[in-house]
Amino acid sequence: MSTQGASLLSSSSSSSRRWIYEVFLSFRGEDTRNSFTDHLYAALQRSGISTFRDNEKLERGKSIAPELLKAIEESRFAIVILSRNYAF
């Protein structure tokens, strides 16, 4: 991320809330967990961007765990990684 981009993130006037995570990664695990998502997560971490990535497999039709909902609420931004099976 460029210096200008980083300063835009830190100086946003939209909220003074303290976030636990800068980014929440939303993805279909079996599609991208061991490929694109891993690479993106590693790059964000190397750049010093606090990122949440769920390591558990969410079974089809199961409810989202309270811990996952909390992580979503505590994240400033979300990056949705669309894949063929994302909506399923």
Tab-separated table of C-alpha atoms in Angstrom:
chain	number	residue	atom	x	y	z
A	1	MET	CA	0.000	0.000	0.000
A	2	SER	CA	1.317	3.439	-0.827
A	3	THR	CA	2.025	6.035	1.823
A	4	GLN	CA	-0.842	8.098	0.476
A	5	GLY	CA	-3.222	5.108	0.710
A	6	ALA	CA	-2.100	4.337	4.246
A	7	SER	CA	-2.618	7.931	5.359
A	8	LEU	CA	-6.086	7.926	3.817
A	9	LEU	CA	-6.925	4.838	5.861
A	10	SER	CA	-5.644	6.308	9.108
A	11	SER	CA	-7.101	9.787	8.652
A	12	SER	CA	-10.620	8.801	7.650
A	13	SER	CA	-13.120	11.133	9.279
A	14	SER	CA	-15.999	8.654	8.887
A	15	SER	CA	-15.429	7.175	12.330
A	16	SER	CA	-13.199	7.502	15.334
A	17	ARG	CA	-13.908	3.895	16.342
A	18	ARG	CA	-10.959	1.663	17.229
A	19	TRP	CA	-10.983	-1.425	15.052
A	20	ILE	CA	-9.408	-4.743	15.999
A	21	TYR	CA	-8.839	-5.611	12.331
A	22	GLU	CA	-8.350	-3.339	9.357
A	23	VAL	CA	-9.591	-6.029	6.943
A	24	PHE	CA	-11.956	-8.984	7.144
A	25	LEU	CA	-11.431	-11.533	4.363
A	26	SER	CA	-14.637	-13.175	3.183
A	27	PHE	CA	-14.117	-16.198	0.953
A	28	ARG	CA	-15.224	-19.729	0.129
A	29	GLY	CA	-12.597	-21.824	1.883
A	30	GLU	CA	-12.491	-24.844	-0.363
A	31	ASP	CA	-12.195	-22.636	-3.451
A	32	THR	CA	-9.430	-20.233	-2.464
A	33	ARG	CA	-8.122	-20.934	1.067
A	34	ASN	CA	-4.908	-22.624	-0.088
A	35	SER	CA	-4.266	-20.404	-3.071
A	36	PHE	CA	-5.332	-16.802	-3.670
A	37	THR	CA	-6.607	-16.133	-0.143
A	38	ASP	CA	-3.381	-17.370	1.463
A	39	HIS	CA	-1.305	-15.146	-0.818
A	40	LEU	CA	-3.499	-12.087	-0.198
A	41	TYR	CA	-3.520	-12.657	3.570
A	42	ALA	CA	0.273	-12.987	3.655
A	43	ALA	CA	0.737	-9.823	1.581
A	44	LEU	CA	-1.587	-7.819	3.834
A	45	GLN	CA	0.193	-9.069	6.954
A	46	ARG	CA	3.622	-8.228	5.481
A	47	SER	CA	2.333	-4.714	4.820
A	48	GLY	CA	1.361	-4.332	8.461
A	49	ILE	CA	-2.382	-4.499	7.806
A	50	SER	CA	-4.199	-6.335	10.586
A	51	THR	CA	-6.323	-8.923	8.773
A	52	PHE	CA	-8.853	-11.501	9.943
A	53	ARG	CA	-9.028	-14.771	8.041
A	54	ASP	CA	-11.207	-17.570	9.358
A	55	ASN	CA	-9.318	-20.837	9.584
A	56	GLU	CA	-12.359	-23.015	10.152
A	57	LYS	CA	-14.411	-24.655	7.446
A	58	LEU	CA	-17.995	-23.364	7.475
A	59	GLU	CA	-20.243	-26.232	6.462
A	60	ARG	CA	-23.003	-25.540	3.957
A	61	GLY	CA	-26.233	-24.562	5.722
A	62	LYS	CA	-24.540	-23.993	9.102
A	63	SER	CA	-24.898	-20.761	11.056
A	64	ILE	CA	-22.011	-18.364	11.318
A	65	ALA	CA	-20.269	-18.790	14.664
A	66	PRO	CA	-20.557	-15.897	17.161
A	67	GLU	CA	-16.764	-15.456	17.010
A	68	LEU	CA	-16.975	-14.915	13.248
A	69	LEU	CA	-19.777	-12.367	13.606
A	70	LYS	CA	-17.707	-10.542	16.224
A	71	ALA	CA	-14.699	-10.441	13.871
A	72	ILE	CA	-16.899	-8.970	11.127
A	73	GLU	CA	-18.149	-6.250	13.498
A	74	GLU	CA	-14.608	-5.481	14.655
A	75	SER	CA	-13.252	-5.082	11.111
A	76	ARG	CA	-13.026	-1.729	9.404
A	77	PHE	CA	-13.191	-3.081	5.849
A	78	ALA	CA	-14.153	-6.338	4.184
A	79	ILE	CA	-12.621	-7.843	1.095
A	80	VAL	CA	-14.921	-10.338	-0.571
A	81	ILE	CA	-13.095	-12.883	-2.694
A	82	LEU	CA	-15.606	-14.112	-5.230
A	83	SER	CA	-15.195	-17.593	-6.618
A	84	ARG	CA	-17.318	-20.052	-8.538
A	85	ASN	CA	-18.872	-21.517	-5.362
A	86	TYR	CA	-18.813	-18.413	-3.119
A	87	ALA	CA	-22.597	-18.050	-2.796
A	88	PHE	CA	-23.125	-21.698	-1.975
